[in-house]
Tab-separated table of C-alpha atoms and ligand atoms in Angstrom:
chain	number	residue	atom	x	y	z
P	1	MET	CA	29.045	-16.463	1.257
P	2	ARG	CA	25.938	-17.748	3.019
P	3	HIS	CA	24.450	-21.121	2.580
P	4	PRO	CA	21.800	-21.218	-0.179
P	5	VAL	CA	18.190	-21.136	0.933
P	6	ARG	CA	15.618	-23.418	-0.719
P	7	VAL	CA	12.713	-21.841	-2.718
P	8	ALA	CA	9.661	-23.626	-4.028
P	9	VAL	CA	7.694	-21.989	-6.544
P	10	THR	CA	4.514	-23.460	-7.876
P	11	GLY	CA	2.840	-22.687	-11.152
P	12	ALA	CA	6.443	-21.943	-11.923
P	13	ALA	CA	5.952	-21.980	-15.775
P	14	GLY	CA	2.956	-19.243	-15.524
P	15	SER	CA	2.805	-15.708	-16.160
P	16	ILE	CA	3.302	-14.543	-12.617
P	17	SER	CA	6.343	-16.709	-12.232
P	18	TYR	CA	8.000	-15.956	-15.373
P	19	SER	CA	8.139	-12.242	-14.018
P	20	MET	CA	9.417	-13.436	-10.560
P	21	VAL	CA	11.644	-16.674	-10.679
P	22	TYR	CA	14.615	-14.439	-12.530
P	23	ARG	CA	14.308	-11.830	-9.869
P	24	ILE	CA	14.486	-14.229	-7.186
P	25	ALA	CA	17.803	-15.667	-8.889
P	26	SER	CA	19.203	-12.221	-8.962
P	27	GLY	CA	18.616	-11.424	-5.318
P	28	GLU	CA	15.838	-9.061	-5.140
P	29	MET	CA	13.758	-11.399	-2.868
P	30	PHE	CA	16.094	-12.619	-0.360
P	31	GLY	CA	19.218	-10.039	-0.765
P	32	PRO	CA	22.281	-9.331	-2.676
P	33	ASP	CA	24.454	-12.033	-0.694
P	34	GLN	CA	21.894	-14.695	-0.137
P	35	PRO	CA	22.229	-17.534	-2.743
P	36	VAL	CA	19.101	-19.547	-3.682
P	37	ILE	CA	18.329	-22.973	-4.794
P	38	LEU	CA	15.143	-22.583	-6.906
P	39	GLN	CA	12.720	-25.887	-6.743
P	40	LEU	CA	10.128	-25.322	-9.328
P	41	VAL	CA	6.700	-27.285	-9.412
P	42	GLU	CA	4.369	-27.322	-12.376
P	43	LEU	CA	1.488	-29.525	-13.469
P	44	PRO	CA	2.913	-32.655	-15.582
P	45	VAL	CA	1.578	-31.108	-18.882
P	46	ALA	CA	3.449	-27.952	-18.188
P	47	MET	CA	6.822	-29.662	-17.504
P	48	ASN	CA	8.034	-28.746	-21.141
P	49	ALA	CA	7.280	-25.228	-20.791
P	50	LEU	CA	8.970	-25.396	-17.283
P	51	LYS	CA	12.512	-26.653	-18.811
P	52	GLY	CA	12.240	-23.535	-20.938
P	53	VAL	CA	12.188	-21.489	-17.859
P	54	ALA	CA	14.992	-23.573	-16.536
P	55	MET	CA	17.091	-22.996	-19.650
P	56	GLU	CA	16.459	-19.103	-19.472
P	57	LEU	CA	17.486	-19.152	-15.737
P	58	ALA	CA	20.979	-20.988	-16.640
P	59	ASP	CA	21.160	-18.303	-19.628
P	60	GLY	CA	20.958	-15.581	-17.039
P	61	ALA	CA	24.204	-16.800	-15.390
P	62	TYR	CA	22.957	-15.571	-12.080
P	63	PRO	CA	25.841	-15.614	-9.324
P	64	LEU	CA	23.515	-16.214	-6.722
P	65	LEU	CA	21.517	-19.003	-8.067
P	66	HIS	CA	23.126	-21.983	-6.784
P	67	SER	CA	20.781	-24.714	-8.714
P	68	VAL	CA	17.469	-25.324	-10.146
P	69	THR	CA	15.285	-28.728	-10.013
P	70	LEU	CA	11.977	-29.222	-11.744
P	71	HIS	CA	9.302	-31.133	-10.160
P	72	ASP	CA	5.988	-32.320	-11.376
P	73	ASN	CA	4.747	-33.294	-7.874
P	74	VAL	CA	4.831	-31.281	-4.433
P	75	GLN	CA	6.412	-33.919	-2.204
P	76	GLU	CA	9.636	-33.626	-4.039
P	77	GLY	CA	9.219	-30.108	-4.896
P	78	PHE	CA	8.688	-29.030	-1.293
P	79	ALA	CA	11.717	-31.189	0.033
P	80	GLY	CA	13.654	-29.126	2.643
P	81	VAL	CA	12.099	-25.664	1.409
P	82	HIS	CA	12.843	-22.748	3.666
P	83	TYR	CA	10.266	-20.598	1.815
P	84	ALA	CA	7.720	-21.454	-0.540
P	85	VAL	CA	5.333	-19.071	-3.017
P	86	LEU	CA	2.364	-20.898	-3.806
P	87	VAL	CA	1.248	-19.389	-7.441
P	88	GLY	CA	-0.391	-22.416	-9.080
P	89	ALA	CA	-4.010	-22.542	-9.023
P	90	ARG	CA	-7.011	-23.658	-10.787
P	91	PRO	CA	-8.418	-20.922	-12.673
P	92	ARG	CA	-12.397	-20.257	-12.967
P	93	GLY	CA	-13.562	-22.338	-16.003
P	94	LYS	CA	-16.818	-21.530	-17.952
P	95	GLY	CA	-19.969	-22.037	-15.776
P	96	MET	CA	-17.789	-22.617	-12.750
P	97	GLU	CA	-19.462	-21.286	-9.476
P	98	ARG	CA	-17.328	-19.759	-6.618
P	99	GLN	CA	-18.191	-23.041	-4.684
P	100	ASP	CA	-16.704	-24.981	-7.496
P	101	LEU	CA	-13.925	-23.063	-7.531
P	102	LEU	CA	-13.238	-23.146	-4.010
P	103	GLU	CA	-13.711	-26.861	-3.733
P	104	ALA	CA	-11.139	-27.354	-6.750
P	105	ASN	CA	-8.559	-25.376	-5.211
P	106	ALA	CA	-9.243	-27.096	-1.767
P	107	ALA	CA	-7.994	-30.036	-3.147
P	108	ILE	CA	-4.962	-28.740	-4.647
P	109	PHE	CA	-3.929	-26.805	-1.354
P	110	ALA	CA	-4.826	-29.375	0.952
P	111	GLU	CA	-2.018	-31.519	-0.975
P	112	GLN	CA	0.315	-28.629	-0.802
P	113	GLY	CA	-0.307	-27.963	2.853
P	114	LYS	CA	0.208	-31.574	3.789
P	115	ALA	CA	3.225	-31.841	1.720
P	116	LEU	CA	4.902	-28.762	3.279
P	117	SER	CA	3.977	-30.361	6.702
P	118	ASP	CA	5.735	-33.644	5.833
P	119	PHE	CA	8.812	-32.458	3.344
P	120	ALA	CA	9.580	-28.571	3.892
P	121	ASN	CA	12.019	-27.314	6.522
P	122	PRO	CA	10.287	-27.023	9.828
P	123	ASP	CA	10.966	-23.119	9.858
P	124	VAL	CA	9.216	-22.720	6.363
P	125	ARG	CA	7.561	-19.572	5.494
P	126	VAL	CA	4.771	-19.970	2.881
P	127	LEU	CA	3.263	-17.318	0.904
P	128	VAL	CA	-0.234	-18.130	-1.035
P	129	VAL	CA	-0.647	-16.079	-4.357
P	130	GLY	CA	-3.010	-18.312	-6.327
P	131	ASN	CA	-6.663	-17.425	-5.829
P	132	PRO	CA	-8.896	-17.286	-3.713
P	133	ALA	CA	-5.612	-16.682	-1.768
P	134	ASN	CA	-6.909	-16.299	1.813
P	135	THR	CA	-9.100	-19.151	1.972
P	136	ASN	CA	-6.197	-21.218	0.087
P	137	ALA	CA	-3.764	-20.220	2.779
P	138	LEU	CA	-6.426	-21.260	5.301
P	139	ILE	CA	-6.871	-24.973	3.701
P	140	ALA	CA	-2.993	-25.405	3.353
P	141	SER	CA	-2.379	-24.343	7.022
P	142	ARG	CA	-5.333	-26.474	8.349
P	143	ASN	CA	-3.779	-29.609	6.611
P	144	ALA	CA	-0.152	-28.955	7.884
P	145	PRO	CA	-0.274	-30.328	11.344
P	146	ASN	CA	3.567	-29.955	11.729
P	147	LEU	CA	3.679	-26.149	11.149
P	148	SER	CA	2.213	-23.140	12.833
P	149	PRO	CA	-0.752	-21.411	10.843
P	150	SER	CA	1.538	-18.455	11.429
P	151	GLN	CA	3.836	-19.618	8.997
P	152	PHE	CA	1.402	-19.151	6.233
P	153	THR	CA	0.251	-16.147	4.494
P	154	ALA	CA	-1.717	-14.997	1.752
P	155	MET	CA	-0.877	-12.088	-0.680
P	156	THR	CA	-2.604	-8.971	0.002
P	157	ARG	CA	0.552	-7.111	-0.866
P	158	LEU	CA	-0.422	-6.272	-4.342
P	159	ASP	CA	-3.705	-4.354	-3.139
P	160	HIS	CA	-1.464	-2.545	-0.595
P	161	ASN	CA	0.991	-1.412	-3.336
P	162	ARG	CA	-2.153	-0.500	-5.489
P	163	VAL	CA	-3.566	1.889	-3.213
P	164	VAL	CA	-0.205	3.566	-1.975
P	165	GLY	CA	0.272	3.922	-6.088
P	166	MET	CA	-3.121	5.413	-6.452
P	167	VAL	CA	-2.812	7.806	-3.512
P	168	ALA	CA	0.743	8.770	-4.610
P	169	GLU	CA	-0.831	9.848	-8.277
P	170	LYS	CA	-3.791	11.595	-6.780
P	171	LEU	CA	-1.860	13.613	-4.543
P	172	GLY	CA	1.161	14.015	-6.868
P	173	VAL	CA	3.859	12.604	-4.634
P	174	ASN	CA	6.123	9.931	-4.945
P	175	ALA	CA	4.974	6.491	-4.081
P	176	GLY	CA	7.839	5.899	-1.626
P	177	SER	CA	6.349	8.851	0.310
P	178	VAL	CA	3.061	7.093	1.066
P	179	ARG	CA	3.052	5.536	4.607
P	180	ARG	CA	0.940	3.410	6.801
P	181	ALA	CA	-1.709	2.477	4.213
P	182	ALA	CA	-3.616	-0.693	5.410
P	183	ILE	CA	-5.655	-3.542	3.708
P	184	TRP	CA	-8.186	-5.160	5.727
P	185	GLY	CA	-9.554	-8.619	4.621
P	186	ASN	CA	-9.839	-10.568	1.513
P	187	HIS	CA	-7.861	-10.321	-1.631
P	188	SER	CA	-11.288	-9.846	-3.465
P	189	ALA	CA	-13.631	-7.165	-4.268
P	190	THR	CA	-14.623	-7.110	-0.470
P	191	GLN	CA	-11.287	-5.777	0.867
P	192	TYR	CA	-10.842	-2.394	2.591
P	193	PRO	CA	-8.090	-0.094	1.586
P	194	ASP	CA	-7.973	1.859	4.714
P	195	LEU	CA	-6.354	5.182	4.636
P	196	HIS	CA	-7.230	6.800	7.921
P	197	HIS	CA	-3.795	6.201	9.359
P	198	ALA	CA	-1.778	7.010	6.406
P	199	VAL	CA	0.638	9.761	6.279
P	200	LEU	CA	3.233	11.327	3.878
P	201	ASP	CA	6.925	11.385	4.801
P	202	ASP	CA	6.205	15.101	5.633
P	203	GLY	CA	4.180	13.852	8.429
P	204	SER	CA	0.910	15.115	6.945
P	205	SER	CA	-2.376	13.056	7.068
P	206	VAL	CA	-3.295	11.663	3.902
P	207	ILE	CA	-7.088	11.253	4.536
P	208	ASP	CA	-7.181	15.158	5.326
P	209	GLN	CA	-5.897	15.661	1.927
P	210	LEU	CA	-8.559	13.526	0.129
P	211	ASP	CA	-12.087	14.305	-0.480
P	212	ALA	CA	-14.001	12.175	1.669
P	213	ALA	CA	-16.558	11.102	-1.199
P	214	ASP	CA	-13.992	10.620	-3.558
P	215	TYR	CA	-12.325	8.363	-1.362
P	216	ARG	CA	-15.477	6.223	-0.471
P	217	GLU	CA	-17.079	6.271	-3.799
P	218	ASN	CA	-14.058	5.963	-6.096
P	219	LEU	CA	-10.843	5.304	-4.707
P	220	ILE	CA	-12.145	2.509	-2.498
P	221	PRO	CA	-13.845	0.661	-5.211
P	222	ALA	CA	-10.813	1.313	-7.684
P	223	VAL	CA	-8.542	-0.841	-5.665
P	224	GLN	CA	-11.107	-3.199	-4.977
P	225	LYS	CA	-11.712	-3.854	-8.480
P	226	ARG	CA	-8.149	-3.252	-9.913
P	227	GLY	CA	-7.613	-6.994	-10.775
P	228	ALA	CA	-10.577	-7.087	-12.556
P	229	ALA	CA	-9.755	-3.815	-14.470
P	230	ILE	CA	-6.561	-5.188	-15.420
P	231	ILE	CA	-8.009	-8.522	-16.641
P	232	GLU	CA	-10.255	-6.620	-18.776
P	233	ALA	CA	-7.495	-4.409	-20.580
P	234	ARG	CA	-4.934	-7.031	-20.722
P	235	GLY	CA	-6.977	-10.004	-21.393
P	236	LEU	CA	-4.967	-11.479	-18.600
P	237	SER	CA	-4.438	-11.316	-14.977
P	238	SER	CA	-1.790	-8.940	-13.288
P	239	ALA	CA	1.348	-10.500	-13.742
P	240	ALA	CA	4.375	-8.101	-13.540
P	241	SER	CA	2.645	-6.420	-10.194
P	242	ALA	CA	1.592	-9.554	-8.624
P	243	SER	CA	5.606	-10.580	-8.932
P	244	GLN	CA	6.557	-7.198	-7.598
P	245	ALA	CA	4.174	-7.650	-4.536
P	246	ALA	CA	5.419	-11.290	-3.774
P	247	ILE	CA	8.833	-10.145	-3.822
P	248	ASP	CA	8.028	-7.185	-1.568
P	249	HIS	CA	5.946	-9.534	0.899
P	250	MET	CA	8.796	-12.061	0.974
P	251	ARG	CA	11.720	-9.769	1.173
P	252	ASP	CA	10.043	-7.731	4.181
P	253	TRP	CA	9.141	-11.046	6.134
P	254	ALA	CA	12.603	-12.518	5.765
P	255	ALA	CA	14.575	-9.496	6.334
P	256	GLY	CA	12.143	-6.932	8.075
P	257	SER	CA	10.026	-4.325	6.554
P	258	ASP	CA	10.518	-0.409	6.986
P	259	ARG	CA	10.059	0.579	10.695
P	260	HIS	CA	8.505	3.730	9.933
P	261	ASP	CA	6.076	1.997	7.520
P	262	TRP	CA	3.245	-0.641	7.591
P	263	VAL	CA	2.709	-3.636	5.286
P	264	SER	CA	-0.232	-5.710	4.579
P	265	MET	CA	-0.279	-9.456	4.766
P	266	GLY	CA	-3.189	-11.822	4.991
P	267	ILE	CA	-2.621	-13.775	8.054
P	268	ILE	CA	-4.281	-16.140	10.684
P	269	SER	CA	-6.642	-13.859	12.549
P	270	ASP	CA	-6.093	-13.957	16.239
P	271	GLY	CA	-9.056	-12.185	17.182
P	272	SER	CA	-7.526	-8.458	16.885
P	273	TYR	CA	-9.956	-5.700	16.077
P	274	GLY	CA	-12.577	-8.201	16.692
P	275	ILE	CA	-12.003	-10.098	13.601
P	276	ALA	CA	-12.936	-13.913	13.998
P	277	LYS	CA	-10.188	-16.027	15.044
P	278	GLY	CA	-8.953	-18.689	12.364
P	279	ILE	CA	-9.622	-17.010	9.303
P	280	PHE	CA	-6.936	-15.546	6.693
P	281	TYR	CA	-7.510	-11.851	6.929
P	282	SER	CA	-5.277	-9.133	5.757
P	283	PHE	CA	-3.975	-6.854	8.711
P	284	PRO	CA	-1.536	-4.116	8.768
P	285	VAL	CA	1.642	-5.526	10.107
P	286	GLN	CA	5.499	-4.701	10.865
P	287	CYS	CA	7.893	-7.432	9.947
P	288	ASN	CA	11.149	-8.123	12.003
P	289	PHE	CA	13.561	-10.666	10.902
P	290	GLY	CA	10.944	-13.577	9.899
P	291	ALA	CA	8.342	-12.612	12.611
P	292	TYR	CA	5.249	-10.269	11.739
P	293	ARG	CA	3.387	-8.321	14.327
P	294	ILE	CA	-0.181	-6.877	13.865
P	295	ILE	CA	-0.335	-3.051	14.373
P	296	GLN	CA	-2.484	-2.541	17.347
P	297	GLY	CA	-4.599	-0.081	18.811
P	298	LEU	CA	-5.781	1.793	15.597
P	299	GLU	CA	-9.030	3.897	16.055
P	300	ILE	CA	-11.568	2.391	14.034
P	301	ASN	CA	-14.315	4.869	12.943
P	302	GLU	CA	-17.769	3.498	11.864
P	303	MET	CA	-17.252	3.670	8.145
P	304	SER	CA	-13.945	1.454	8.813
P	305	ARG	CA	-15.726	-1.037	11.157
P	306	GLU	CA	-18.508	-1.493	8.397
P	307	LEU	CA	-16.316	-2.232	5.866
P	308	MET	CA	-13.951	-4.526	7.766
P	309	GLN	CA	-16.827	-6.645	8.850
P	310	ALA	CA	-18.084	-6.897	5.346
P	311	THR	CA	-15.030	-8.612	4.040
P	312	GLU	CA	-14.827	-10.723	7.127
P	313	LYS	CA	-18.428	-11.734	6.365
P	314	GLU	CA	-17.253	-12.756	3.111
P	315	LEU	CA	-14.109	-14.626	4.228
P	316	LEU	CA	-16.215	-16.463	6.890
P	317	GLU	CA	-18.800	-17.491	3.818
P	318	GLU	CA	-15.837	-18.831	1.898
P	319	ARG	CA	-14.661	-21.067	4.741
P	320	ALA	CA	-18.242	-22.372	5.290
P	321	MET	CA	-18.247	-23.372	1.635
P	322	ILE	CA	-15.019	-25.717	2.167
P	323	GLU	CA	-15.413	-26.418	5.846
P	324	HIS	CA	-16.442	-30.024	5.246
P	325	LEU	CA	-13.192	-30.524	3.326
P	326	LEU	CA	-11.017	-29.320	5.991
P	327	PRO	CA	-9.600	-31.671	8.762
P	328	LYS	CA	-11.456	-31.165	12.399
P	329	GLU	CA	-9.610	-28.480	14.421
P	330	THR	CA	-9.418	-28.752	18.091
P	331	GLU	CA	-10.059	-25.798	20.250
P	332	GLU	CA	-6.458	-26.057	21.567
P	333	ALA	CA	-5.255	-25.698	18.107
P	334	HIS	CA	-6.283	-22.171	17.970
P	335	ASP	CA	-4.628	-21.125	21.519
P	336	ASN	CA	-1.818	-23.028	21.051
P	337	PHE	CA	0.126	-21.662	18.223
P	338	SER	CA	2.331	-18.311	18.641
P	339	TYR	CA	0.995	-15.939	16.013
P	340	SER	CA	4.083	-13.819	15.606
P	341	SER	CA	5.557	-13.320	19.018
P	342	GLU	CA	8.493	-15.725	18.232
P	343	PRO	CA	10.994	-14.268	15.554
P	344	HIS	CA	11.921	-17.206	13.282
P	345	LYS	CA	15.344	-18.022	12.947
P	346	PRO	CA	16.819	-16.864	9.703
P	347	ALA	CA	16.770	-19.667	7.405
P	348	HIS	CA	20.182	-19.330	6.539
P	349	GLN	CA	21.558	-19.890	9.685
P	350	GLU	CA	19.801	-23.550	9.838
P	351	LEU	CA	21.671	-25.167	7.057
P	352	THR	CA	24.289	-27.470	7.952
Z	1	NAD	P1	-1.186	-18.502	-15.277
Z	1	NAD	O1	-2.349	-19.385	-15.627
Z	1	NAD	O2	-0.190	-17.734	-16.186
Z	1	NAD	O3	-0.112	-19.498	-14.438
Z	1	NAD	C1	-0.556	-20.454	-13.542
Z	1	NAD	C2	0.533	-21.790	-13.696
Z	1	NAD	O4	0.130	-22.727	-12.534
Z	1	NAD	C3	0.142	-22.779	-14.834
Z	1	NAD	O5	1.675	-22.734	-15.638
Z	1	NAD	C4	-0.204	-23.897	-14.460
Z	1	NAD	O6	0.136	-25.055	-14.942
Z	1	NAD	C5	0.025	-23.917	-12.875
Z	1	NAD	N1	-0.813	-24.742	-11.813
Z	1	NAD	C6	-2.159	-24.772	-11.783
Z	1	NAD	N2	-2.404	-25.806	-10.846
Z	1	NAD	C7	-1.019	-26.101	-10.439
Z	1	NAD	C8	-0.994	-27.082	-9.328
Z	1	NAD	N3	-1.782	-27.620	-8.564
Z	1	NAD	N4	0.445	-27.124	-9.089
Z	1	NAD	C9	1.444	-26.950	-9.718
Z	1	NAD	N5	1.113	-25.684	-10.807
Z	1	NAD	C10	-0.101	-25.568	-11.203
Z	1	NAD	O7	-1.635	-17.772	-14.059
Z	1	NAD	P2	-0.906	-16.597	-13.351
Z	1	NAD	O8	-1.212	-15.385	-13.947
Z	1	NAD	O9	0.507	-16.798	-13.216
Z	1	NAD	O10	-1.720	-16.477	-12.067
Z	1	NAD	C11	-1.614	-17.449	-11.044
Z	1	NAD	C12	-2.751	-17.307	-9.849
Z	1	NAD	O11	-2.362	-16.000	-8.931
Z	1	NAD	C13	-4.128	-17.185	-10.281
Z	1	NAD	O12	-4.893	-18.074	-9.256
Z	1	NAD	C14	-4.399	-15.794	-10.121
Z	1	NAD	O13	-5.858	-15.488	-10.111
Z	1	NAD	C15	-3.711	-15.460	-8.935
Z	1	NAD	N6	-3.283	-14.172	-8.838
Z	1	NAD	C16	-3.364	-13.569	-7.287
Z	1	NAD	C17	-2.941	-12.352	-7.173
Z	1	NAD	C18	-2.826	-11.920	-5.407
Z	1	NAD	O14	-2.701	-10.427	-5.303
Z	1	NAD	N7	-3.197	-12.653	-4.754
Z	1	NAD	C19	-2.773	-11.385	-7.998
Z	1	NAD	C20	-2.554	-12.047	-9.390
Z	1	NAD	C21	-3.050	-13.249	-9.775
Z	2	LMR	C1	-5.359	-9.351	-9.069
Z	2	LMR	O1	-5.791	-8.897	-7.964
Z	2	LMR	O2	-4.894	-8.783	-10.186
Z	2	LMR	C2	-5.755	-10.917	-9.453
Z	2	LMR	O3	-5.998	-11.515	-8.055
Z	2	LMR	C3	-7.044	-11.002	-10.288
Z	2	LMR	C4	-7.485	-12.338	-10.678
Z	2	LMR	O4	-8.464	-12.663	-10.403
Z	2	LMR	O5	-6.406	-13.316	-11.211
């Protein structure tokens, strides 16, 4: 049996976490022979609910669950963690403008970035789920001087899975046979679900089997607005599918993604495809044992370029709205970190 890995989850008594922590305990995120220690973090007001979550974890009698600790602060909650899934965030309240929401979350994710930098395992890998996920990831990473920005990611895997699911339904094929979809940009209504490079497992092109107008006018907006459609239908935001996406994201990042396929991750832009450096932008990537690599050399047509730039513009605007709250960044900081070239050591080998 391996040494356990420490996994922090914030917002651990909320809806997404309630669909996720039991699946982490059962091995779906880190594999069937990887024990886990869950370090669950909540707001002080939700600690009682969190105790209930912990009781149910105990009642599941999961063989891979080494132990569970409960925390009302991130300094303790992030101590020694190898993975952190940052789900808890301030939801948009009545009368709150986008700028207010960005600023409220900036304070939360600045504290979390600093705590990860000070207390987590130096090789920690972080997934930001709480919205606005891309800009929250930027804030956390900029407040984590001891960590590389490449250790922070924002979740666009849900959008990726959504477009794959919709294509499968449209073409009457199994979702597992749709490969090489890509989400570019922000986890928001400006994201660009790109099917120009997608193929089915028989090698046929997806875009050739879609009606061009239907793709542009129906499918793209349906993916962009799917989160809102679920809120409208359920009265609550997506939770089961968001949990699935978080599990997919972390599992692929830690263990490697299918080498015949791509996945989408919100990562620090290194300037690939002309996207501004330093924002957290979703790119198609492949993962290999803790490292990710942007798929390079894709042909970008005029329509794609326009949509990729629209979502880049939104991310630049979001950054401008909270720029005054970010610690100053030196030019070297951009050039000195390795984005994805150095595979991380598997976390379980680092424990002594
Ligand atoms: P929820 O309201 O059910 O749960 C959120 C939990 O986070 C609550 O229990 C709350 O007490 C806790 N929390 C809030 N601030 C916290 C903090 N500073 N530290 C620790 N805990 C904190 O919400 P949910 O449905 O679980 O969604 C969580 C977030 O995920 C929301 O921001 C939502 O918009 C976002 N989301 C993102 C995606 C994505 O694809 N990136 C998809 C779905 C939802
Ligand atoms: C989703 O895509 O389902 C969520 O990000 C929607 C939301 O605003 O919580």
